[in-house]
N, CA and C atoms as an extended XYZ file, in Angstrom:
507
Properties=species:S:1:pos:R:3:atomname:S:1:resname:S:1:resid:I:1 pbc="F F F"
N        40.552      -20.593       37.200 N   UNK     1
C        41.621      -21.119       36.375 CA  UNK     1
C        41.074      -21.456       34.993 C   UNK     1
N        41.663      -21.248       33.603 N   UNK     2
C        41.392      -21.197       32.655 CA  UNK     2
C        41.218      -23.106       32.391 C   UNK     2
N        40.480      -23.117       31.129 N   UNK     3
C        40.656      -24.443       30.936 CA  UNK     3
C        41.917      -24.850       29.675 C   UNK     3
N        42.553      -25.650       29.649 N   UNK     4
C        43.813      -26.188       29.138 CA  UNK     4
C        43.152      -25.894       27.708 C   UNK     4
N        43.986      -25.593       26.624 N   UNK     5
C        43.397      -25.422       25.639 CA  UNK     5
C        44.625      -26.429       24.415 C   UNK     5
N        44.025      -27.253       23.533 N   UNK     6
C        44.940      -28.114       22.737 CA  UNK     6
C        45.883      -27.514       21.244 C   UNK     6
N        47.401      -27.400       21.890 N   UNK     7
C        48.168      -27.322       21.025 CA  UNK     7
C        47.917      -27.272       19.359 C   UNK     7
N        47.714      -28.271       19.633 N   UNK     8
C        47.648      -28.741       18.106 CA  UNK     8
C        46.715      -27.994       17.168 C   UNK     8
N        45.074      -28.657       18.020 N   UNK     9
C        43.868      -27.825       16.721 CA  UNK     9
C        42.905      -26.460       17.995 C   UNK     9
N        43.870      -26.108       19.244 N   UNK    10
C        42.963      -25.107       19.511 CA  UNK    10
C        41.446      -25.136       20.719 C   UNK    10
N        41.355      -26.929       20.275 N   UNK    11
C        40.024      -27.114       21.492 CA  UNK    11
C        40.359      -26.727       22.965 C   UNK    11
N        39.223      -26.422       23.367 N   UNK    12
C        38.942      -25.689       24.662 CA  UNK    12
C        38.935      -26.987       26.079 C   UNK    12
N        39.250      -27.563       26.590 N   UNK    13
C        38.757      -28.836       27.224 CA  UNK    13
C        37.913      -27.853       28.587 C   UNK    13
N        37.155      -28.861       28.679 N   UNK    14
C        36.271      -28.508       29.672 CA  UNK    14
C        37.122      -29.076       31.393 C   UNK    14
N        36.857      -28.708       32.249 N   UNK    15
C        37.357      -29.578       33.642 CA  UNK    15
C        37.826      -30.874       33.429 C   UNK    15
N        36.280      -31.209       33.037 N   UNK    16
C        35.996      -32.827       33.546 CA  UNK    16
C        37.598      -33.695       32.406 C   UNK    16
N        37.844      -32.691       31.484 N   UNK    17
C        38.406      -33.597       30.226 CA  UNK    17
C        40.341      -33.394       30.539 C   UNK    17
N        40.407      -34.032       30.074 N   UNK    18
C        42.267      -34.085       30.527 CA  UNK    18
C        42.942      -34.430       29.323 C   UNK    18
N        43.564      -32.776       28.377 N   UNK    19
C        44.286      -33.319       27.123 CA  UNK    19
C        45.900      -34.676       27.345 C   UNK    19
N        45.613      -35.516       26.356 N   UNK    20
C        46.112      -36.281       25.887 CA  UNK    20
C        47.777      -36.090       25.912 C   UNK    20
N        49.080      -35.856       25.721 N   UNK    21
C        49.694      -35.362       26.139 CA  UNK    21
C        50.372      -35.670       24.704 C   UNK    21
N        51.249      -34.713       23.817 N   UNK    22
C        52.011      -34.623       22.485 CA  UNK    22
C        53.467      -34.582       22.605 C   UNK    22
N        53.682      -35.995       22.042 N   UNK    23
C        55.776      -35.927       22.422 CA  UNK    23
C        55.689      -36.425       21.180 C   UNK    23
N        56.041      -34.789       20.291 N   UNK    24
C        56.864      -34.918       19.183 CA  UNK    24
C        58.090      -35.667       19.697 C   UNK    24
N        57.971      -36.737       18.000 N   UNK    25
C        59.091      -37.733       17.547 CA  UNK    25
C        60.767      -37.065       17.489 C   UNK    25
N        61.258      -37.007       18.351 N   UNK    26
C        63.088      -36.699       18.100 CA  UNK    26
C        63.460      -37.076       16.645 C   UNK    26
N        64.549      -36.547       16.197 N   UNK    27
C        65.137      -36.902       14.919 CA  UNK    27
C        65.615      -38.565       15.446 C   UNK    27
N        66.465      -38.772       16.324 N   UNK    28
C        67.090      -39.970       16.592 CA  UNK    28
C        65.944      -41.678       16.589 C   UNK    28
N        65.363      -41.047       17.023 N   UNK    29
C        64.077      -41.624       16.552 CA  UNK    29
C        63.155      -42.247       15.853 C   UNK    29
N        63.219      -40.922       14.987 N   UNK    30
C        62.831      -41.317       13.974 CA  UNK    30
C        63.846      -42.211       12.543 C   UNK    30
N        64.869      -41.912       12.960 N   UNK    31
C        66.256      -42.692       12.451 CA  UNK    31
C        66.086      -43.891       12.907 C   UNK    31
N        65.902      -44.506       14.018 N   UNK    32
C        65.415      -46.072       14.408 CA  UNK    32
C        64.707      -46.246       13.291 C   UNK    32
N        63.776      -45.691       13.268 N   UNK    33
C        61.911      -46.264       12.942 CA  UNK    33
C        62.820      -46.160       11.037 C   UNK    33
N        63.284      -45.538       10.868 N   UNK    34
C        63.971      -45.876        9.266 CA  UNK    34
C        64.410      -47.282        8.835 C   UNK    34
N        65.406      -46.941       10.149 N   UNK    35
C        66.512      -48.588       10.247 CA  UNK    35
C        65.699      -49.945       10.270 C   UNK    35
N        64.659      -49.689       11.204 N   UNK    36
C        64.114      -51.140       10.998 CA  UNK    36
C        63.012      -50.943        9.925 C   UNK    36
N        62.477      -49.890        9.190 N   UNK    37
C        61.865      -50.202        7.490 CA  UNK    37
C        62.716      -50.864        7.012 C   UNK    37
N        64.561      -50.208        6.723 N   UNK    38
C        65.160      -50.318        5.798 CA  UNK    38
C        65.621      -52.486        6.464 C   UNK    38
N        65.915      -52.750        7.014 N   UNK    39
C        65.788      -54.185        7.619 CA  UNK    39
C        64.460      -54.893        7.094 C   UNK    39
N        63.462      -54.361        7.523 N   UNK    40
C        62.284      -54.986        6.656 CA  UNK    40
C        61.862      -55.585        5.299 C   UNK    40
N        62.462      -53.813        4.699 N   UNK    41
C        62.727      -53.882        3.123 CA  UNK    41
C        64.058      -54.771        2.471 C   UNK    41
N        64.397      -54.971        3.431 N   UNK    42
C        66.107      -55.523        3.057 CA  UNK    42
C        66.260      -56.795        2.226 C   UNK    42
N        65.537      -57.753        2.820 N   UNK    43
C        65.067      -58.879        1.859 CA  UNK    43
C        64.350      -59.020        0.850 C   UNK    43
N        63.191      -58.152        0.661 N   UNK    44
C        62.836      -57.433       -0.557 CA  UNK    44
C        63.378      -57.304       -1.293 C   UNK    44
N        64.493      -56.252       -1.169 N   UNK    45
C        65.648      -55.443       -2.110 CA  UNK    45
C        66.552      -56.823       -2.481 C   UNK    45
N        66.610      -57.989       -1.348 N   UNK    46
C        67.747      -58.620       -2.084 CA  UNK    46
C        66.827      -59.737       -3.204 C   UNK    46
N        65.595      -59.570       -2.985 N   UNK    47
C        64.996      -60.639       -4.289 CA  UNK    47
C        64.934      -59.759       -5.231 C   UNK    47
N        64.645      -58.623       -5.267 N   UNK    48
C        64.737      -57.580       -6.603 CA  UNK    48
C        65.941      -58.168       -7.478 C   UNK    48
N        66.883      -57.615       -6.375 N   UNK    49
C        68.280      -57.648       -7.123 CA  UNK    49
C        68.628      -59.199       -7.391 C   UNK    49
N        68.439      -60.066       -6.865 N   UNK    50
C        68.297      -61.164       -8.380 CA  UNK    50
C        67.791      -61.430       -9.001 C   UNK    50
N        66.550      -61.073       -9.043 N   UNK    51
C        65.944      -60.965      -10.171 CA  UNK    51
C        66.449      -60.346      -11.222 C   UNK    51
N        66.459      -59.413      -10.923 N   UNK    52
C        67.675      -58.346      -11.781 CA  UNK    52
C        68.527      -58.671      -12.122 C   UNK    52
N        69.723      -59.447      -11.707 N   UNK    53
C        70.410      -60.059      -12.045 CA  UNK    53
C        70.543      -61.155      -12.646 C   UNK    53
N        69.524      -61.748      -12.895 N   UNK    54
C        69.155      -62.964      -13.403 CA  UNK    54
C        68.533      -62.244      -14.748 C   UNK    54
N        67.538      -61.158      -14.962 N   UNK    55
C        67.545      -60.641      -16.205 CA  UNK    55
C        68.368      -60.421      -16.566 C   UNK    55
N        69.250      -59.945      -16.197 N   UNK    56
C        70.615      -59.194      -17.195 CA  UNK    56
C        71.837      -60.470      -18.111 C   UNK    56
N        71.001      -61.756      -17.269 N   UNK    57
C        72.030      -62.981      -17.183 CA  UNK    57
C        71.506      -63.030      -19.125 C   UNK    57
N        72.732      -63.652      -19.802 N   UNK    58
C        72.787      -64.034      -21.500 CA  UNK    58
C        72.963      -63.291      -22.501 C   UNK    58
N        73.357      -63.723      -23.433 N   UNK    59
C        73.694      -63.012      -24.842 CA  UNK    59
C        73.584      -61.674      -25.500 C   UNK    59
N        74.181      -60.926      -26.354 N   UNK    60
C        73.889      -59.541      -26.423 CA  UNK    60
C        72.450      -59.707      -27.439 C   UNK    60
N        72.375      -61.159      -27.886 N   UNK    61
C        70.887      -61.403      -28.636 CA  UNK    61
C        69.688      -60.982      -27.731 C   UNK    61
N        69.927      -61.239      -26.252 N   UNK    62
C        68.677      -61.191      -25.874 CA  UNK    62
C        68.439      -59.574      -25.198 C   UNK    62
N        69.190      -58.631      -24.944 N   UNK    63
C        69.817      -56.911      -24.760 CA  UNK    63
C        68.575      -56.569      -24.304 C   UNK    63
N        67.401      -56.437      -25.637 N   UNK    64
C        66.243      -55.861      -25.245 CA  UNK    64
C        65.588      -56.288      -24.302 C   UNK    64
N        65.057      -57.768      -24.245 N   UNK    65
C        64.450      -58.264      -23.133 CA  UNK    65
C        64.764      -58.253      -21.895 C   UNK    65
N        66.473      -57.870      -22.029 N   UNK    66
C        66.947      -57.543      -20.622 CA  UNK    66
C        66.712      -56.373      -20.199 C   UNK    66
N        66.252      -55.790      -21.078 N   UNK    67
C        66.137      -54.298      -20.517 CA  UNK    67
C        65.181      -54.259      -19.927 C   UNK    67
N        63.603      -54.914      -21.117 N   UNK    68
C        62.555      -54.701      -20.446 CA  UNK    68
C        61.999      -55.254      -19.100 C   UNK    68
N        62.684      -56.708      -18.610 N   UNK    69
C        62.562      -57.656      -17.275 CA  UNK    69
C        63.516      -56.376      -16.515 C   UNK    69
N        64.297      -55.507      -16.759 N   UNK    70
C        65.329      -54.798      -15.827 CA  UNK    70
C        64.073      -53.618      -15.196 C   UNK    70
N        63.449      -53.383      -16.176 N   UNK    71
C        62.894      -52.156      -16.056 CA  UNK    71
C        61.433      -52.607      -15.227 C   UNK    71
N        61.261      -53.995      -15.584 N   UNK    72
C        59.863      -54.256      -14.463 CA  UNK    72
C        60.049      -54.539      -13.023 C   UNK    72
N        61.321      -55.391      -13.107 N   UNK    73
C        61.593      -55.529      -11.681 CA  UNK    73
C        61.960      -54.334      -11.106 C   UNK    73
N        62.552      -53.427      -11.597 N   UNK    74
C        63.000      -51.929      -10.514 CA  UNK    74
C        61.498      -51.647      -10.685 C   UNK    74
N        60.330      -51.351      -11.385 N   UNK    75
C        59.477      -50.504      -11.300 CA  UNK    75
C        58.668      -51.239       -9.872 C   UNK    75
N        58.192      -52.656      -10.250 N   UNK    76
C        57.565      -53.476       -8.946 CA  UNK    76
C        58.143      -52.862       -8.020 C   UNK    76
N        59.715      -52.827       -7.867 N   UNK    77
C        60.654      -52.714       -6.389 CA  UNK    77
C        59.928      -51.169       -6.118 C   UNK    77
N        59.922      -50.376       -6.958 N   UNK    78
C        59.483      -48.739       -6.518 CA  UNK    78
C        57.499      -48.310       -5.923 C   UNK    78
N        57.198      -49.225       -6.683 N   UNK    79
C        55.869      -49.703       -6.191 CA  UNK    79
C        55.674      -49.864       -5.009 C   UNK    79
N        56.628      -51.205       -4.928 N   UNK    80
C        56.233      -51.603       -3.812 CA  UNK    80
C        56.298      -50.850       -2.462 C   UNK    80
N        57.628      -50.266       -2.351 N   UNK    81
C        58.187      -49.659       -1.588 CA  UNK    81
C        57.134      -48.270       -1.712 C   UNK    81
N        56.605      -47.746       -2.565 N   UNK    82
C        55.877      -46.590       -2.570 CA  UNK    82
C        54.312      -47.471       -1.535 C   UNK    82
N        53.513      -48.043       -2.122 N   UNK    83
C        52.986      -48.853       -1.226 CA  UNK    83
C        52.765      -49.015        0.173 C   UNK    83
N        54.223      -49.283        0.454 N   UNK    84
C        54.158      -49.992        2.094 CA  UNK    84
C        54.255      -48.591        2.724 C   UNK    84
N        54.987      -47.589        2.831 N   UNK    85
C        54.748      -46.548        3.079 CA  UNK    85
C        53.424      -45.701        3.075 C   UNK    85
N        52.979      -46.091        1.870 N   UNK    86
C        51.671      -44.833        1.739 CA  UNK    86
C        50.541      -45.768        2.900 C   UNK    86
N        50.150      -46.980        2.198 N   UNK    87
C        49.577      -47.962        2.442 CA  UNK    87
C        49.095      -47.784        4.401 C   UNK    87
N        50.126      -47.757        4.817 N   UNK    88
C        50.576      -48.429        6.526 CA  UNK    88
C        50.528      -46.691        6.937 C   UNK    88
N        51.030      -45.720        6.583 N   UNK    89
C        50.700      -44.635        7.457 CA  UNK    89
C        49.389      -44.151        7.461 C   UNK    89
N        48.336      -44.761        6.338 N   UNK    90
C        47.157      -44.492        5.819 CA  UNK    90
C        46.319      -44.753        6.581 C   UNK    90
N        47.031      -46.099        7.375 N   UNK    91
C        45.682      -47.496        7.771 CA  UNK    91
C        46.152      -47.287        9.213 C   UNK    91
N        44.886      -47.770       10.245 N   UNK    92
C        44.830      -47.861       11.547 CA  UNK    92
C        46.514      -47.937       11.847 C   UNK    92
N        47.508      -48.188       11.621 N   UNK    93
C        48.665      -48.024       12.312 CA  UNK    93
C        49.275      -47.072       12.569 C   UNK    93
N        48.507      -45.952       11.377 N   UNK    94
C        49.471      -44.820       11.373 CA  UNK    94
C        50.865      -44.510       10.933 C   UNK    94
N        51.721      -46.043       10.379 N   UNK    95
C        53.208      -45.427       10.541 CA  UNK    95
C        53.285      -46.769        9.852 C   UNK    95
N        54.620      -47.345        9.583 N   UNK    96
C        55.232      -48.276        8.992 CA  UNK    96
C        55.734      -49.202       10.252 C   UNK    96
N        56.423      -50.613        9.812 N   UNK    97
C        56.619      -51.333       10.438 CA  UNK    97
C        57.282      -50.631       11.378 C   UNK    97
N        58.570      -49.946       10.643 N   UNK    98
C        59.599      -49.002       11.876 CA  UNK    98
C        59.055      -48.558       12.388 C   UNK    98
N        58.430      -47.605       12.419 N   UNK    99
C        57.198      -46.665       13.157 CA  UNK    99
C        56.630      -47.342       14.093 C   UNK    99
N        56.088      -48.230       14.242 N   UNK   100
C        55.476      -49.270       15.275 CA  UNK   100
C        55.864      -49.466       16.103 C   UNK   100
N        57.350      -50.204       15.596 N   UNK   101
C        58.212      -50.965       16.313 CA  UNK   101
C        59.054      -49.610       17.659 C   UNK   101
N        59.238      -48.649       17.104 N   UNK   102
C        59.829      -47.592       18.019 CA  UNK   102
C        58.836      -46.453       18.867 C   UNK   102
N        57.257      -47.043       18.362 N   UNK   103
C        56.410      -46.399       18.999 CA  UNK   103
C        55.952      -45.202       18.574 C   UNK   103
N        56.130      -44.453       17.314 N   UNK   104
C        56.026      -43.607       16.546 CA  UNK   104
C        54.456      -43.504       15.789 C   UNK   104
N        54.131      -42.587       15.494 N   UNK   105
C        52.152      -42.900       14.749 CA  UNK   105
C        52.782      -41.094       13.409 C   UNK   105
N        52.362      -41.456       12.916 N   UNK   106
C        52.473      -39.893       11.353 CA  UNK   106
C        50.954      -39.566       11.735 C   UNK   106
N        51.081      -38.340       12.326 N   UNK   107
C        49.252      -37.693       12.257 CA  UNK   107
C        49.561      -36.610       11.096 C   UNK   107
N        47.715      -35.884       10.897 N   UNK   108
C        47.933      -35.176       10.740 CA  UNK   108
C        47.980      -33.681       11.679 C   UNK   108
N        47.925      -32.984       11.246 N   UNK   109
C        48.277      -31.274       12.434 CA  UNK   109
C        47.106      -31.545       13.310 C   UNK   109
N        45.949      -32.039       13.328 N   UNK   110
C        45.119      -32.303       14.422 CA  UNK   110
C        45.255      -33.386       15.685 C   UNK   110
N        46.052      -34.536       14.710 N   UNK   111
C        46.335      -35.458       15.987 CA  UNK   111
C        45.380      -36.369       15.337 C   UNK   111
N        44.940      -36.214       14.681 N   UNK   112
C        44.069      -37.280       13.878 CA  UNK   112
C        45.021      -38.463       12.622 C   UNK   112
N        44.733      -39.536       12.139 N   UNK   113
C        45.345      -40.650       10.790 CA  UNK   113
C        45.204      -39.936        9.713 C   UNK   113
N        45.914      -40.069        8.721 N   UNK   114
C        45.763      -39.104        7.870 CA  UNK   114
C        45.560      -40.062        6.712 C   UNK   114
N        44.737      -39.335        5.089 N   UNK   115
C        43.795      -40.416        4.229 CA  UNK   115
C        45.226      -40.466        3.592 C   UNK   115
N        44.673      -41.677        2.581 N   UNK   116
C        45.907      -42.250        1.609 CA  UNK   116
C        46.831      -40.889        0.624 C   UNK   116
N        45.659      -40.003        0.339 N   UNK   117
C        46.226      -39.162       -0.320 CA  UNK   117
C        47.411      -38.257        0.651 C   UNK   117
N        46.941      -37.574        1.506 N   UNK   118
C        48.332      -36.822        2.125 CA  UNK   118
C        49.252      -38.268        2.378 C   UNK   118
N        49.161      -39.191        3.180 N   UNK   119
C        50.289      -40.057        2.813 CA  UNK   119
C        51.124      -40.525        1.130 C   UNK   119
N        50.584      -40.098        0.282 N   UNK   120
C        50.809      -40.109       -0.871 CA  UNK   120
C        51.895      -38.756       -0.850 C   UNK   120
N        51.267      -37.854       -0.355 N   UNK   121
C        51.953      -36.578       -0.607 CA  UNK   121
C        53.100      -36.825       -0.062 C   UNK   121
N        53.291      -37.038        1.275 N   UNK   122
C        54.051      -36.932        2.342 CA  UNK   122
C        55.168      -37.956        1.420 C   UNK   122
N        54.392      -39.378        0.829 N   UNK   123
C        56.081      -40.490        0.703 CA  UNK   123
C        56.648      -39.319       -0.625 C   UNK   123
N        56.126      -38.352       -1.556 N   UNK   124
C        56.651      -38.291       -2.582 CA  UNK   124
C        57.385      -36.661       -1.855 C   UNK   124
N        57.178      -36.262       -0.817 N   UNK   125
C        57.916      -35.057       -0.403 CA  UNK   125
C        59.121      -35.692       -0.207 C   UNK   125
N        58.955      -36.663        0.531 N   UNK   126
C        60.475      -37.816        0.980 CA  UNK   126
C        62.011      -37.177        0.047 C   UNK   126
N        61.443      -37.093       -1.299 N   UNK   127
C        62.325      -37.100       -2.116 CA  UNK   127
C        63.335      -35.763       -1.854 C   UNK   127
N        62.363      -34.941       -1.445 N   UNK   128
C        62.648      -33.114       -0.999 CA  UNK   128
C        63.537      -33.536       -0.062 C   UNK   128
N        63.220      -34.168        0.785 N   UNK   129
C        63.862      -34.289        2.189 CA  UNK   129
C        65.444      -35.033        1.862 C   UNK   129
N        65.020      -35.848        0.560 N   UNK   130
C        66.549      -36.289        0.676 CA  UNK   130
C        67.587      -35.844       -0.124 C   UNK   130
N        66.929      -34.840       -1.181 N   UNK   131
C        68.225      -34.030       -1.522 CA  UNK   131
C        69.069      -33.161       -0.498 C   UNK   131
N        70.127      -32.698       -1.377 N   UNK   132
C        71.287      -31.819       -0.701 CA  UNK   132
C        71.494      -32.048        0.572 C   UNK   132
N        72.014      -33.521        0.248 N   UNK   133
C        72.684      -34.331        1.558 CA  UNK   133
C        71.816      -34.370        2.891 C   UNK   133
N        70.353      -34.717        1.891 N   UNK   134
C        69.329      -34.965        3.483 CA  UNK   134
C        68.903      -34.263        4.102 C   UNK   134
N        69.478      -32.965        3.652 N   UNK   135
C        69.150      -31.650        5.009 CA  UNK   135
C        67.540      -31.932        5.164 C   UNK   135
N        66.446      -32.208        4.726 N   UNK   136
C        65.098      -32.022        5.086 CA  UNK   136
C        64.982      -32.834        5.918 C   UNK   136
N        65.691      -34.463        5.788 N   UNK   137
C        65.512      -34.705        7.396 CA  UNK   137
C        65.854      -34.263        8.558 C   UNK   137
N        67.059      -33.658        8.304 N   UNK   138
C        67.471      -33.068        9.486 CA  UNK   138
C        66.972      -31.992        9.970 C   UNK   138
N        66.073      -31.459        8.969 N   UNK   139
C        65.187      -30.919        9.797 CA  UNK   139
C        64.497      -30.755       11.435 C   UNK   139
N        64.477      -32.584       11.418 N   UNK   140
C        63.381      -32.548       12.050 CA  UNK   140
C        64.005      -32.572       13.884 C   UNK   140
N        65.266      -32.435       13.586 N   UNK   141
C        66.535      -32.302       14.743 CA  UNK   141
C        65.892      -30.653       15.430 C   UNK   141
N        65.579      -29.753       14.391 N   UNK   142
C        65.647      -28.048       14.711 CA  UNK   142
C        64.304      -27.566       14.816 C   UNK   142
N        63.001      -28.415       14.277 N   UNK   143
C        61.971      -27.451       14.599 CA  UNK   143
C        61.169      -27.815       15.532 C   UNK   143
N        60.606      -27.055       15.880 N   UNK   144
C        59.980      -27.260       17.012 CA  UNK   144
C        58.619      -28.024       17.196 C   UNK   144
N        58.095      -28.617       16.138 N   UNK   145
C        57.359      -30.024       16.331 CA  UNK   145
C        58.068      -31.022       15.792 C   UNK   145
N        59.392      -30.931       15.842 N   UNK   146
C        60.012      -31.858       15.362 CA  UNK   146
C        59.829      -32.417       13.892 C   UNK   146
N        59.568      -31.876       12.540 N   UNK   147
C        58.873      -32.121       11.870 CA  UNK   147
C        60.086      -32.240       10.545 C   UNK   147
N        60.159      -33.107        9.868 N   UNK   148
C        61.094      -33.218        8.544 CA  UNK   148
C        60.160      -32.317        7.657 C   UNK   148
N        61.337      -32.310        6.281 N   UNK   149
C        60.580      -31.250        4.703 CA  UNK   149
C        59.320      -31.700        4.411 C   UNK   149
N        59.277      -33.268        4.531 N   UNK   150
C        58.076      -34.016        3.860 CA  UNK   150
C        57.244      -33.714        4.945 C   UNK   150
N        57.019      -33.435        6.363 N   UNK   151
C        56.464      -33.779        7.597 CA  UNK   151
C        55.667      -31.908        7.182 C   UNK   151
N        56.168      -30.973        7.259 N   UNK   152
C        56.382      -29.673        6.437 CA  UNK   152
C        55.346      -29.832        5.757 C   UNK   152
N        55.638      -30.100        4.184 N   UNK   153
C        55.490      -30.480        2.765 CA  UNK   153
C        53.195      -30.703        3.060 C   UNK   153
N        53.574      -32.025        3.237 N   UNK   154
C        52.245      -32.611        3.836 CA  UNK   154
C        51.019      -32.033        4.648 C   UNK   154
N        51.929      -31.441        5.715 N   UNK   155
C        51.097      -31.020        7.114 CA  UNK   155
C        50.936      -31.934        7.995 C   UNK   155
N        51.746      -33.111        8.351 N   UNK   156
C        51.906      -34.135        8.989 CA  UNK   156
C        52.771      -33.712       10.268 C   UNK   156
N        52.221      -34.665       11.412 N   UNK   157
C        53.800      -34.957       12.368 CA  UNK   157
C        53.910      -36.285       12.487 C   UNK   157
N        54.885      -36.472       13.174 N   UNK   158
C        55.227      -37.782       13.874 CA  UNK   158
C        55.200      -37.782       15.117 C   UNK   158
N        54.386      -38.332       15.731 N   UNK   159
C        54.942      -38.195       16.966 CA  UNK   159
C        54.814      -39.719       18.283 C   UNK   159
N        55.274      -39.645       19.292 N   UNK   160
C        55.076      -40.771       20.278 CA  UNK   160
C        54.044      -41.057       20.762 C   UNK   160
N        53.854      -42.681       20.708 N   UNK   161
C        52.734      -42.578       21.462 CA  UNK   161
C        53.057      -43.302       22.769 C   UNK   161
N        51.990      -42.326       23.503 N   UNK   162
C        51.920      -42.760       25.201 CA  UNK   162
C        51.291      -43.723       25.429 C   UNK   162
N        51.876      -44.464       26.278 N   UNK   163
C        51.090      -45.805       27.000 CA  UNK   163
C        49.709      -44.950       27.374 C   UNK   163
N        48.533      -46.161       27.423 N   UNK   164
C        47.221      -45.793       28.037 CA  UNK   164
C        47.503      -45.313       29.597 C   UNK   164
N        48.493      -46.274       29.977 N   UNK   165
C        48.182      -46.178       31.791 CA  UNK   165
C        48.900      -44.664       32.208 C   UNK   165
N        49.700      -43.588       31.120 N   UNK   166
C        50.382      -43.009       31.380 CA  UNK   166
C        49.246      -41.508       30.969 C   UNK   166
N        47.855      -42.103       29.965 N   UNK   167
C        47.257      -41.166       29.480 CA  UNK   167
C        46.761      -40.618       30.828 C   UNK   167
N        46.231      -41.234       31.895 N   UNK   168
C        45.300      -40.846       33.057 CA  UNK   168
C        46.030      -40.190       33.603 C   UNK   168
N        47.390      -40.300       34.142 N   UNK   169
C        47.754      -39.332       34.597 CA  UNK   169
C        47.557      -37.635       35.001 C   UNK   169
């Protein structure tokens, strides 16, 4: 009998070794792991926006300065949010708060964490994914590693992770 050979990058396992088992992330899924970023970020977004609103607050004397406090607080807010994304799929978690929370890890095509830079790549593909009404996420409904434009884009997946007690199996 041949030995099992790994999906992903190709290794050969020997007997003694027992591959790991790969459950690409569902679209629905990965729609959780959004919902609770976007919950996360939610209070965030609402101190932005008074801030913001609080710049914009007075006289047409003060116009410019409102512009420029308008324009720091959205830039921080885009930061930040660029950040927690790149930041958290970069680092031992693999994924963002959502991601965690629904059991989700962003590898790269080996099954390995991927460095800050492809997570860099991957949050700014995001943008691909969300034109023309999103279709790049929905992607990740039709292919067969389950993979969005940015997931594509990158060379990333998403996928589940298995309990330990379920790895021995």
């Amino acid at each position: 009998m041949d030995a099992p050979v790994c999906r992903l990058c190709g290794y050969r396992f020997t007997a003694a070794e027992r591959p790991i088992p790969v459950v690409y992330a569902g679209f629905w899924r990965r729609a959780a792991a959004m919902l609770v970023d976007f919950l996360v970020f939610a209070p965030l977004q609402g101190i932005f926006f008074v801030l913001l609103v609080t710049a914009q607050m007075g006289g047409a004397q003060q116009a410019r300065s409102q512009v420029g406090a308008a324009v720091i607080v959205l830039a921080a807010f885009a930061i930040g949010h660029w950040l927690y994304h790149t930041i958290l799929e970069s680092s031992s978690w693999m994924g963002t708060v959502g991601k965690r929370v629904c059991g989700l890890r962003v590898t790269g095509l080996d099954g390995r964490r991927i460095g800050f830079a492809r997570a860099n790549g991957r949050y700014f593909a995001k943008f691909l994914s969300a034109t023309f009404m999103s279709f790049g996420y929905l992607l990740a409904a039709f292919t067969e590693k389950k993979q969005a434009l940015h997931d594509i884009a990158a060379s990333t997946l998403v996928v589940r992770v298995v309990p330990s007690g379920l790895q021995s199996r």
